[in-house]
Amino acid sequence: MTTVFRNFIAGEFVSPAKAAPNLNPSNTNEVVGDYAQGGVEDLKAAVAAAKEAFPAWSRSNPQLRYDVLMKASNEVMARKEELGALLSREEGKTLPEGIGEVTRAGQILSFFAAEALRLNGELVNSIRPGVGIEITREAVGVIGLITPWNFPIAIPAWKLAPALAYGNTVVIKPADLVPGSAWALVDILNRAGLPKGVLNIVMGRGSVVGQAMLEHPDVAAISFTGSVATGRRVAAACVAATPMKKVQLEMGGKNPLVVLDDADLAVAVECAANGAFFSTGQRCTASSRLIVTEGIHDRFVDAMTERLKGLVVDDAMKAGTHIGPVVDESQLGQDEKYIAIGRDEGAKLHWGGERLNRETPGFYLQPALFTHVNNSMRIAREEIFGPVAAVLRVKDYEEALAVANDTEFGLSSGICTTSLKYASHFKRNSEAGMVMVNLPTAGVDYHVPFGGRKGSSYGPREQGSYAREFYTTVKTAYTLA
């Protein structure tokens, strides 16, 4: 019998009317656990609890907030192997990747513990004699968090930690597909000493729980990570709400990795393989467009093919696995659909792209590498969100930069080169929020801002001290001496 994991509302675990199984994509015969499927009334109860807890928590001693977040960080780090295994079982990342993501969550919690003590303001002289000005930051209110399935603990952590550090109360709706890691994180935070109602989790369908969150007048702000189409609906709902809600969106990417003739071939191949295919390519920062100049193109494709042949696709929990399964049948179907689209458009499926069978039933896909791709093809323009990459052949750096920027997205970009001139020019002229030189496009630090441009992001940046721009509101106060 599997355990039923309940919603947590107003400091209590609430028995669900129904629950849904959380399946292991490496072995669909295994149920990780049964997780509550909440509804509109659950969401309303959670918001009411968060609203009631807000006045006291928003004015609480920053030492208390530091203590809670540090205690939670310490528990996450102490349990990283256990929590990493849970993550890998429910999402399909390899076990080392799962443990790495849990470690990142612990680091995020400790960073924002210190941020609770670093929130400061300004004293400014007025242009009017005898008038003093104070500029301070205050908590926003009840924050609604909607998180995706591809980073089941890191993204909840980097939304929850700043929200709590700056004095907000929270209702989180994790991805319906992988609720386990977020549930464990909420449990840890609440046991670390959060007062009743400060943090609530309501699991369930986005069309039900997420929509109710968008429509609730007492939710002051929404932070969402997911698809562009859903992000647009979230933004429209927040603007249309009464009162209007503050909104932060992190959405898709179609990230370019430029490889120039002068690149170190081994470095370029590792950057491309890691960025495009690790974590099963299920990262918004994945290098799905490999833009390669003609002098190195053929050698790069040959070396990439050899690298792909050496990658082991298997059960995420097995030692030696490089790439785990796709997260579920629906996502696997989408990956296969785009592989078919690429062939129909005239691109060459150079290697891979086949569904694989392993010891246990799961959603296994051989990494796919396309060549003979131009930037007008759908596989070069639309986010696939799987282990599928397209090589685009270009003449020189100038064409590579133009192709890299010719996209509706602008999250991450990269360049492999030994030229300081081209590296410097690319950093300045790439139309992306994050730029990497001789590094994979996926992989950022927790203490610096995360986010992009164009259709990839909307609103203030996430992570680092820049997170305060979303999770606080600025107050300007005048005093006549």
Coordinates of C-alpha atoms in Angstrom, one line a residue:
M1 CA 0.0 0.0 0.0
T2 CA 1.3 3.4 -0.9
T3 CA 1.3 6.4 1.4
V4 CA -1.2 9.2 0.7
F5 CA 0.5 12.6 1.0
R6 CA -2.0 15.3 2.0
N7 CA -2.3 19.0 1.3
F8 CA -0.9 21.2 4.1
I9 CA -3.2 24.1 5.0
A10 CA -3.2 26.4 8.1
G11 CA -0.7 24.2 9.8
E12 CA -2.6 20.9 9.3
F13 CA -2.5 18.0 6.9
V14 CA -5.9 17.9 5.2
S15 CA -7.3 14.6 4.1
P16 CA -8.0 14.8 0.3
A17 CA -11.3 13.9 -1.4
K18 CA -9.1 12.1 -3.9
A19 CA -5.5 11.4 -4.7
A20 CA -3.4 10.5 -7.8
P21 CA -0.4 8.2 -8.2
N22 CA 3.0 9.7 -8.7
L23 CA 4.7 7.2 -11.2
N24 CA 8.3 6.5 -11.6
P25 CA 9.2 7.3 -15.3
S26 CA 12.1 4.8 -15.1
N27 CA 9.7 2.1 -14.0
T28 CA 6.0 2.8 -14.5
N29 CA 5.1 -0.2 -12.4
E30 CA 6.4 1.7 -9.4
V31 CA 4.2 4.2 -7.6
V32 CA 6.3 6.7 -5.7
G33 CA 3.3 7.7 -3.6
D34 CA -0.3 8.9 -3.9
Y35 CA -0.6 12.7 -3.7
A36 CA -3.7 14.8 -2.9
Q37 CA -5.7 16.2 -5.7
G38 CA -7.0 19.5 -4.2
G39 CA -9.8 21.7 -5.4
V40 CA -11.1 25.2 -5.3
E41 CA -12.2 25.0 -1.7
D42 CA -8.7 23.8 -0.6
L43 CA -7.1 26.7 -2.4
K44 CA -9.5 29.2 -0.7
A45 CA -8.7 27.7 2.7
A46 CA -5.0 28.0 2.0
V47 CA -5.3 31.6 0.9
A48 CA -7.4 32.5 4.0
A49 CA -4.8 30.9 6.3
A50 CA -1.9 32.8 4.5
K51 CA -3.8 36.0 4.7
E52 CA -4.4 35.6 8.5
A53 CA -0.7 34.8 9.1
F54 CA 0.6 37.7 7.0
P55 CA 0.5 40.6 9.5
A56 CA 2.5 38.8 12.2
W57 CA 5.0 37.1 9.8
S58 CA 5.6 40.2 7.7
R59 CA 6.6 42.1 10.9
S60 CA 8.5 39.2 12.5
N61 CA 12.1 39.5 13.7
P62 CA 14.5 38.8 10.8
Q63 CA 16.4 36.5 13.1
L64 CA 13.4 34.2 13.2
R65 CA 13.2 34.0 9.4
Y66 CA 17.0 33.4 9.3
D67 CA 16.7 30.6 11.8
V68 CA 13.8 28.9 10.0
L69 CA 15.5 29.0 6.6
M70 CA 18.9 27.8 8.0
K71 CA 17.3 25.0 9.9
A72 CA 15.5 23.9 6.7
S73 CA 18.8 24.2 4.7
N74 CA 20.6 22.0 7.2
E75 CA 18.0 19.3 7.0
V76 CA 17.9 19.4 3.2
M77 CA 21.7 19.0 3.1
A78 CA 21.7 16.2 5.6
R79 CA 19.0 14.3 3.6
K80 CA 20.4 15.1 0.1
E81 CA 20.8 11.4 -0.9
E82 CA 17.3 10.5 0.3
L83 CA 15.7 13.5 -1.3
G84 CA 17.8 13.1 -4.4
A85 CA 16.5 9.6 -4.8
L86 CA 12.9 10.8 -4.4
L87 CA 13.5 13.4 -7.1
S88 CA 15.1 10.9 -9.5
R89 CA 12.3 8.4 -9.0
E90 CA 9.5 10.9 -9.7
E91 CA 11.1 13.0 -12.4
G92 CA 13.7 10.8 -14.1
K93 CA 16.9 12.8 -13.6
T94 CA 19.9 10.5 -12.9
L95 CA 20.6 10.0 -9.3
P96 CA 23.8 12.3 -9.3
E97 CA 21.7 15.0 -11.0
G98 CA 18.9 14.5 -8.4
I99 CA 21.3 14.8 -5.5
G100 CA 22.9 17.8 -7.2
E101 CA 19.5 19.5 -7.5
V102 CA 18.7 18.9 -3.8
T103 CA 22.1 20.3 -2.9
R104 CA 21.3 23.4 -4.9
A105 CA 18.0 23.7 -3.0
G106 CA 19.9 23.6 0.3
Q107 CA 22.3 26.3 -0.9
I108 CA 19.4 28.5 -2.0
L109 CA 17.7 28.2 1.5
S110 CA 20.9 29.2 3.2
F111 CA 21.5 32.2 0.9
F112 CA 18.1 33.6 1.5
A113 CA 18.4 32.9 5.3
A114 CA 21.2 35.5 5.2
E115 CA 19.1 37.8 2.9
A116 CA 16.5 38.1 5.7
L117 CA 19.2 39.9 7.6
R118 CA 20.4 42.0 4.7
L119 CA 17.2 43.7 3.7
N120 CA 17.9 47.4 4.1
G121 CA 16.7 50.7 3.0
E122 CA 17.9 54.3 2.3
L123 CA 17.9 57.6 4.0
V124 CA 17.7 60.4 1.4
N125 CA 17.8 64.2 1.8
S126 CA 14.8 66.0 0.5
I127 CA 15.0 69.1 -1.7
R128 CA 12.8 70.7 0.9
P129 CA 14.5 72.0 4.0
G130 CA 13.7 70.1 7.2
V131 CA 12.2 67.1 5.5
G132 CA 13.6 63.6 5.8
I133 CA 13.0 60.7 3.4
E134 CA 13.1 57.0 4.2
I135 CA 12.9 54.4 1.4
T136 CA 12.1 50.9 2.7
R137 CA 11.1 47.5 1.4
E138 CA 8.1 45.6 2.7
A139 CA 6.6 42.2 2.1
V140 CA 4.0 42.1 -0.7
G141 CA 1.4 39.9 0.9
V142 CA 0.1 36.4 0.0
I143 CA 2.2 35.0 -2.8
G144 CA 1.0 32.3 -5.1
L145 CA 3.7 30.0 -6.5
I146 CA 3.1 27.7 -9.5
T147 CA 6.1 25.5 -10.2
P148 CA 7.1 23.2 -13.1
W149 CA 8.0 19.5 -13.2
N150 CA 11.5 19.7 -14.6
F151 CA 13.2 21.0 -11.4
P152 CA 10.9 19.6 -8.7
I153 CA 12.9 20.9 -5.7
A154 CA 15.2 23.7 -6.9
I155 CA 12.5 25.9 -8.5
P156 CA 10.2 25.6 -5.5
A157 CA 13.2 26.4 -3.3
W158 CA 14.2 29.5 -5.2
K159 CA 10.6 30.8 -5.1
L160 CA 9.8 29.8 -1.5
A161 CA 13.0 31.0 0.1
P162 CA 12.9 34.6 -0.9
A163 CA 9.1 34.8 -0.4
L164 CA 9.6 33.7 3.2
A165 CA 12.8 35.6 3.8
Y166 CA 11.2 38.9 2.9
G167 CA 8.1 38.3 5.1
N168 CA 5.5 37.1 2.7
T169 CA 3.1 34.2 3.3
V170 CA 2.8 31.5 0.6
V171 CA 0.5 29.1 -1.2
I172 CA 2.4 26.8 -3.5
K173 CA 0.9 24.6 -6.2
P174 CA 3.6 22.3 -7.5
A175 CA 3.5 20.5 -10.9
D176 CA 0.8 17.8 -10.8
L177 CA 3.2 15.4 -12.4
V178 CA 5.9 15.6 -9.7
P179 CA 4.6 16.8 -6.4
G180 CA 6.8 14.7 -4.1
S181 CA 9.9 16.8 -3.9
A182 CA 7.9 20.1 -3.3
W183 CA 5.8 18.3 -0.6
A184 CA 9.0 17.2 1.1
L185 CA 10.4 20.7 1.0
V186 CA 7.2 22.3 2.4
D187 CA 7.2 19.7 5.2
I188 CA 10.8 20.5 6.1
L189 CA 10.2 24.2 6.1
N190 CA 7.1 23.9 8.3
R191 CA 8.9 21.7 10.8
A192 CA 11.8 24.2 10.9
G193 CA 9.5 26.6 12.8
L194 CA 7.1 28.4 10.5
P195 CA 4.0 29.7 12.3
K196 CA 0.7 28.2 11.2
G197 CA -0.6 29.5 7.9
V198 CA 2.7 31.0 6.7
L199 CA 3.3 28.2 4.2
N200 CA 0.6 26.1 2.5
I201 CA 0.7 23.5 -0.3
V202 CA -2.3 22.7 -2.4
M203 CA -1.6 19.9 -5.0
G204 CA -3.9 19.3 -7.9
R205 CA -4.6 20.2 -11.5
G206 CA -3.4 23.5 -12.8
S207 CA -6.7 24.1 -14.5
V208 CA -8.4 23.8 -11.1
V209 CA -6.0 24.9 -8.3
G210 CA -3.9 27.2 -10.5
Q211 CA -6.9 28.9 -12.0
A212 CA -8.5 29.4 -8.6
M213 CA -5.2 31.0 -7.4
L214 CA -5.2 33.4 -10.3
E215 CA -8.8 34.4 -9.6
H216 CA -8.5 34.8 -5.8
P217 CA -8.6 38.5 -4.8
D218 CA -6.4 38.0 -1.7
V219 CA -3.4 36.6 -3.7
A220 CA -1.2 39.7 -4.2
A221 CA 1.4 38.2 -6.5
I222 CA 2.0 35.2 -8.7
S223 CA 5.3 33.7 -9.6
F224 CA 5.0 31.1 -12.4
T225 CA 7.5 28.9 -14.3
G226 CA 6.2 26.9 -17.3
S227 CA 5.3 27.2 -20.9
V228 CA 4.9 30.4 -22.9
A229 CA 1.3 29.7 -23.7
T230 CA 0.4 29.2 -20.1
G231 CA 2.5 32.1 -19.0
R232 CA 0.6 34.5 -21.2
R233 CA -2.6 33.3 -19.7
V234 CA -1.2 33.8 -16.2
A235 CA -0.1 37.4 -17.1
A236 CA -3.5 38.2 -18.6
A237 CA -5.3 36.9 -15.6
C238 CA -3.1 38.9 -13.2
V239 CA -3.7 42.1 -15.1
A240 CA -7.4 41.5 -15.3
A241 CA -7.8 40.7 -11.6
T242 CA -9.2 43.1 -9.1
P243 CA -7.0 44.2 -7.5
M244 CA -4.3 43.6 -10.1
K245 CA -1.6 41.1 -9.1
K246 CA 2.1 41.5 -9.3
V247 CA 3.4 38.8 -11.8
Q248 CA 6.7 37.1 -12.5
L249 CA 7.0 34.7 -15.4
E250 CA 9.8 32.3 -16.4
M251 CA 8.9 30.5 -19.6
G252 CA 10.6 28.8 -22.6
G253 CA 13.9 28.9 -24.4
K254 CA 15.4 27.9 -27.7
N255 CA 18.9 28.5 -26.7
P256 CA 21.8 28.8 -29.2
L257 CA 25.3 27.5 -28.6
V258 CA 27.7 29.0 -31.2
V259 CA 30.8 27.0 -32.1
L260 CA 33.4 28.9 -34.1
D261 CA 36.3 27.5 -36.2
D262 CA 38.8 28.4 -33.5
A263 CA 37.0 26.6 -30.7
D264 CA 38.6 23.8 -28.7
L265 CA 36.7 20.9 -30.2
A266 CA 36.7 18.8 -27.0
V267 CA 35.4 21.8 -25.0
A268 CA 32.7 22.5 -27.6
V269 CA 31.5 18.9 -27.7
E270 CA 31.2 18.7 -23.9
C271 CA 29.4 22.0 -23.8
A272 CA 26.9 20.8 -26.5
A273 CA 26.4 17.3 -25.0
N274 CA 25.9 18.6 -21.5
G275 CA 23.7 21.5 -22.5
A276 CA 21.6 19.7 -25.0
F277 CA 21.1 16.2 -23.6
F278 CA 21.8 16.0 -19.9
S279 CA 18.7 16.1 -17.6
T280 CA 17.2 14.4 -20.7
G281 CA 17.2 17.9 -22.4
Q282 CA 14.3 18.9 -20.1
R283 CA 15.7 22.3 -19.2
C284 CA 14.5 25.7 -20.4
T285 CA 18.2 26.6 -20.7
A286 CA 19.1 23.6 -22.9
S287 CA 21.2 24.1 -26.0
S288 CA 18.7 23.0 -28.6
R289 CA 20.3 25.0 -31.4
L290 CA 24.0 24.2 -32.2
I291 CA 25.2 26.9 -34.6
V292 CA 28.5 25.8 -36.1
T293 CA 30.7 27.6 -38.5
E294 CA 31.6 25.7 -41.7
G295 CA 35.4 25.3 -41.0
I296 CA 34.7 23.1 -37.9
H297 CA 31.2 21.8 -38.8
D298 CA 32.0 18.4 -40.0
R299 CA 34.6 17.6 -37.3
F300 CA 32.1 18.8 -34.7
V301 CA 29.3 16.6 -36.0
D302 CA 31.6 13.6 -36.1
A303 CA 32.8 14.2 -32.6
M304 CA 29.3 14.8 -31.3
T305 CA 28.1 11.6 -32.8
E306 CA 30.9 9.7 -31.1
R307 CA 30.0 11.4 -27.8
L308 CA 26.4 10.5 -28.1
K309 CA 27.2 6.9 -28.9
G310 CA 28.9 6.7 -25.5
L311 CA 26.0 8.1 -23.5
V312 CA 24.0 5.5 -21.5
V313 CA 20.3 5.9 -21.5
D314 CA 18.7 3.9 -18.6
D315 CA 17.0 3.8 -15.3
A316 CA 17.7 7.1 -13.5
M317 CA 18.7 5.2 -10.3
K318 CA 21.3 2.9 -12.0
A319 CA 24.9 3.6 -11.5
G320 CA 26.5 4.6 -14.8
T321 CA 23.4 6.1 -16.4
H322 CA 24.1 9.4 -18.2
I323 CA 20.5 10.1 -19.3
G324 CA 17.3 9.1 -17.6
P325 CA 13.9 8.7 -19.1
V326 CA 11.6 11.4 -20.4
V327 CA 9.2 12.5 -17.7
D328 CA 6.0 10.9 -19.0
E329 CA 4.2 9.4 -22.0
S330 CA 2.8 12.8 -23.1
Q331 CA 6.3 14.5 -23.2
L332 CA 7.8 11.5 -24.9
G333 CA 5.0 11.7 -27.6
Q334 CA 5.8 15.4 -28.0
D335 CA 9.5 14.6 -28.5
E336 CA 8.7 12.0 -31.1
K337 CA 6.3 14.3 -32.9
Y338 CA 9.1 16.9 -33.3
I339 CA 11.5 14.3 -34.6
A340 CA 8.9 13.5 -37.2
I341 CA 8.4 17.1 -38.0
G342 CA 12.1 17.6 -38.5
R343 CA 12.3 14.8 -41.0
D344 CA 9.2 16.1 -42.8
E345 CA 10.8 19.6 -43.0
G346 CA 13.9 18.1 -44.8
A347 CA 16.3 18.0 -41.9
K348 CA 18.5 14.9 -41.6
L349 CA 18.2 12.8 -38.4
H350 CA 21.9 12.2 -38.2
W351 CA 21.8 10.1 -35.1
G352 CA 19.4 8.7 -32.5
G353 CA 15.8 9.6 -31.9
E354 CA 14.5 6.0 -31.3
R355 CA 12.3 4.9 -28.4
L356 CA 14.3 2.5 -26.3
N357 CA 13.4 -0.6 -24.2
R358 CA 15.1 -1.2 -20.9
E359 CA 14.7 -3.8 -18.1
T360 CA 11.8 -1.9 -16.7
P361 CA 8.9 -0.2 -18.6
G362 CA 9.7 3.5 -18.9
F363 CA 9.8 6.5 -21.2
Y364 CA 13.3 6.0 -22.7
L365 CA 14.4 8.0 -25.8
Q366 CA 17.7 7.9 -27.6
P367 CA 19.2 11.4 -27.9
A368 CA 18.5 12.9 -31.3
L369 CA 20.9 15.0 -33.4
F370 CA 19.7 16.7 -36.5
T371 CA 21.8 18.2 -39.3
H372 CA 21.0 20.1 -42.5
V373 CA 18.7 22.4 -40.4
N374 CA 17.9 26.0 -41.3
N375 CA 16.6 28.5 -38.8
S376 CA 13.1 28.7 -40.4
M377 CA 12.3 25.0 -39.5
R378 CA 10.0 24.3 -36.6
I379 CA 12.7 22.2 -34.9
A380 CA 14.9 25.3 -34.8
R381 CA 12.2 27.7 -33.7
E382 CA 9.9 25.9 -31.2
E383 CA 10.8 24.6 -27.8
I384 CA 10.8 20.7 -27.9
F385 CA 11.9 20.2 -24.2
G386 CA 13.5 16.9 -24.7
P387 CA 16.9 15.3 -25.8
V388 CA 16.7 16.7 -29.3
A389 CA 19.2 19.1 -30.8
A390 CA 19.7 20.7 -34.2
V391 CA 23.0 21.6 -35.9
L392 CA 22.8 24.7 -38.0
R393 CA 25.7 25.3 -40.4
V394 CA 26.8 29.0 -40.9
K395 CA 29.5 30.8 -42.8
D396 CA 31.2 32.9 -40.1
Y397 CA 30.8 34.6 -36.7
E398 CA 28.6 37.4 -38.1
E399 CA 26.1 34.9 -39.5
A400 CA 26.3 32.8 -36.3
L401 CA 25.4 35.8 -34.2
A402 CA 22.5 36.8 -36.5
V403 CA 21.1 33.2 -36.4
A404 CA 21.5 33.0 -32.6
N405 CA 19.5 36.2 -32.1
D406 CA 16.8 35.2 -34.7
T407 CA 14.4 33.7 -32.2
E408 CA 11.4 34.7 -30.1
F409 CA 13.2 33.5 -27.0
G410 CA 16.1 35.0 -25.1
L411 CA 16.9 33.0 -22.0
S412 CA 20.4 31.6 -22.4
S413 CA 23.1 31.5 -25.1
G414 CA 26.6 30.3 -25.4
I415 CA 29.7 30.5 -27.5
C416 CA 32.7 28.2 -27.8
T417 CA 35.8 30.1 -29.0
T418 CA 39.4 30.8 -28.1
S419 CA 39.1 34.4 -29.4
L420 CA 38.8 37.1 -26.8
K421 CA 37.5 39.4 -29.5
Y422 CA 34.6 37.2 -30.5
A423 CA 33.8 36.2 -26.9
S424 CA 33.6 39.8 -25.8
H425 CA 31.5 40.8 -28.8
F426 CA 29.1 37.9 -28.2
K427 CA 28.6 38.7 -24.6
R428 CA 27.7 42.3 -25.5
N429 CA 25.5 41.5 -28.5
S430 CA 23.7 38.2 -27.7
E431 CA 20.1 38.9 -27.1
A432 CA 19.8 36.7 -24.0
G433 CA 19.5 37.2 -20.3
M434 CA 22.4 34.8 -19.6
V435 CA 25.5 34.3 -21.7
M436 CA 28.1 31.5 -21.4
V437 CA 31.6 31.4 -22.9
N438 CA 33.1 27.9 -23.2
L439 CA 30.4 26.6 -20.8
P440 CA 27.1 24.8 -21.3
T441 CA 24.1 27.1 -21.7
A442 CA 22.5 25.2 -18.8
G443 CA 23.9 25.7 -15.3
V444 CA 23.8 28.9 -13.3
D445 CA 24.8 29.9 -9.7
Y446 CA 22.2 30.5 -7.0
H447 CA 23.5 33.9 -5.9
V448 CA 23.1 35.7 -9.2
P449 CA 20.0 36.7 -11.2
F450 CA 18.3 34.1 -13.4
G451 CA 16.1 35.2 -16.3
G452 CA 15.9 36.2 -19.9
R453 CA 14.4 38.5 -22.5
K454 CA 11.8 38.4 -25.2
G455 CA 9.3 35.6 -24.8
S456 CA 11.4 33.8 -22.2
S457 CA 10.8 35.9 -19.1
Y458 CA 8.5 38.7 -17.9
G459 CA 8.9 40.7 -14.7
P460 CA 11.7 40.9 -12.2
R461 CA 14.5 38.4 -12.2
E462 CA 14.6 35.3 -9.9
Q463 CA 17.4 34.2 -7.6
G464 CA 20.2 36.2 -5.8
S465 CA 19.6 39.6 -4.2
Y466 CA 17.6 40.6 -7.3
A467 CA 14.7 38.4 -6.1
R468 CA 13.8 41.2 -3.7
E469 CA 12.5 43.2 -6.7
F470 CA 9.5 40.8 -6.9
Y471 CA 9.0 39.7 -3.4
T472 CA 9.1 43.2 -1.8
T473 CA 7.4 46.5 -2.5
V474 CA 9.0 49.8 -2.1
K475 CA 7.7 52.5 0.3
T476 CA 8.8 56.1 0.4
A477 CA 8.1 57.9 3.7
Y478 CA 8.5 61.7 4.4
T479 CA 8.9 63.3 7.8
L480 CA 9.0 67.0 8.7
A481 CA 11.5 67.5 11.4

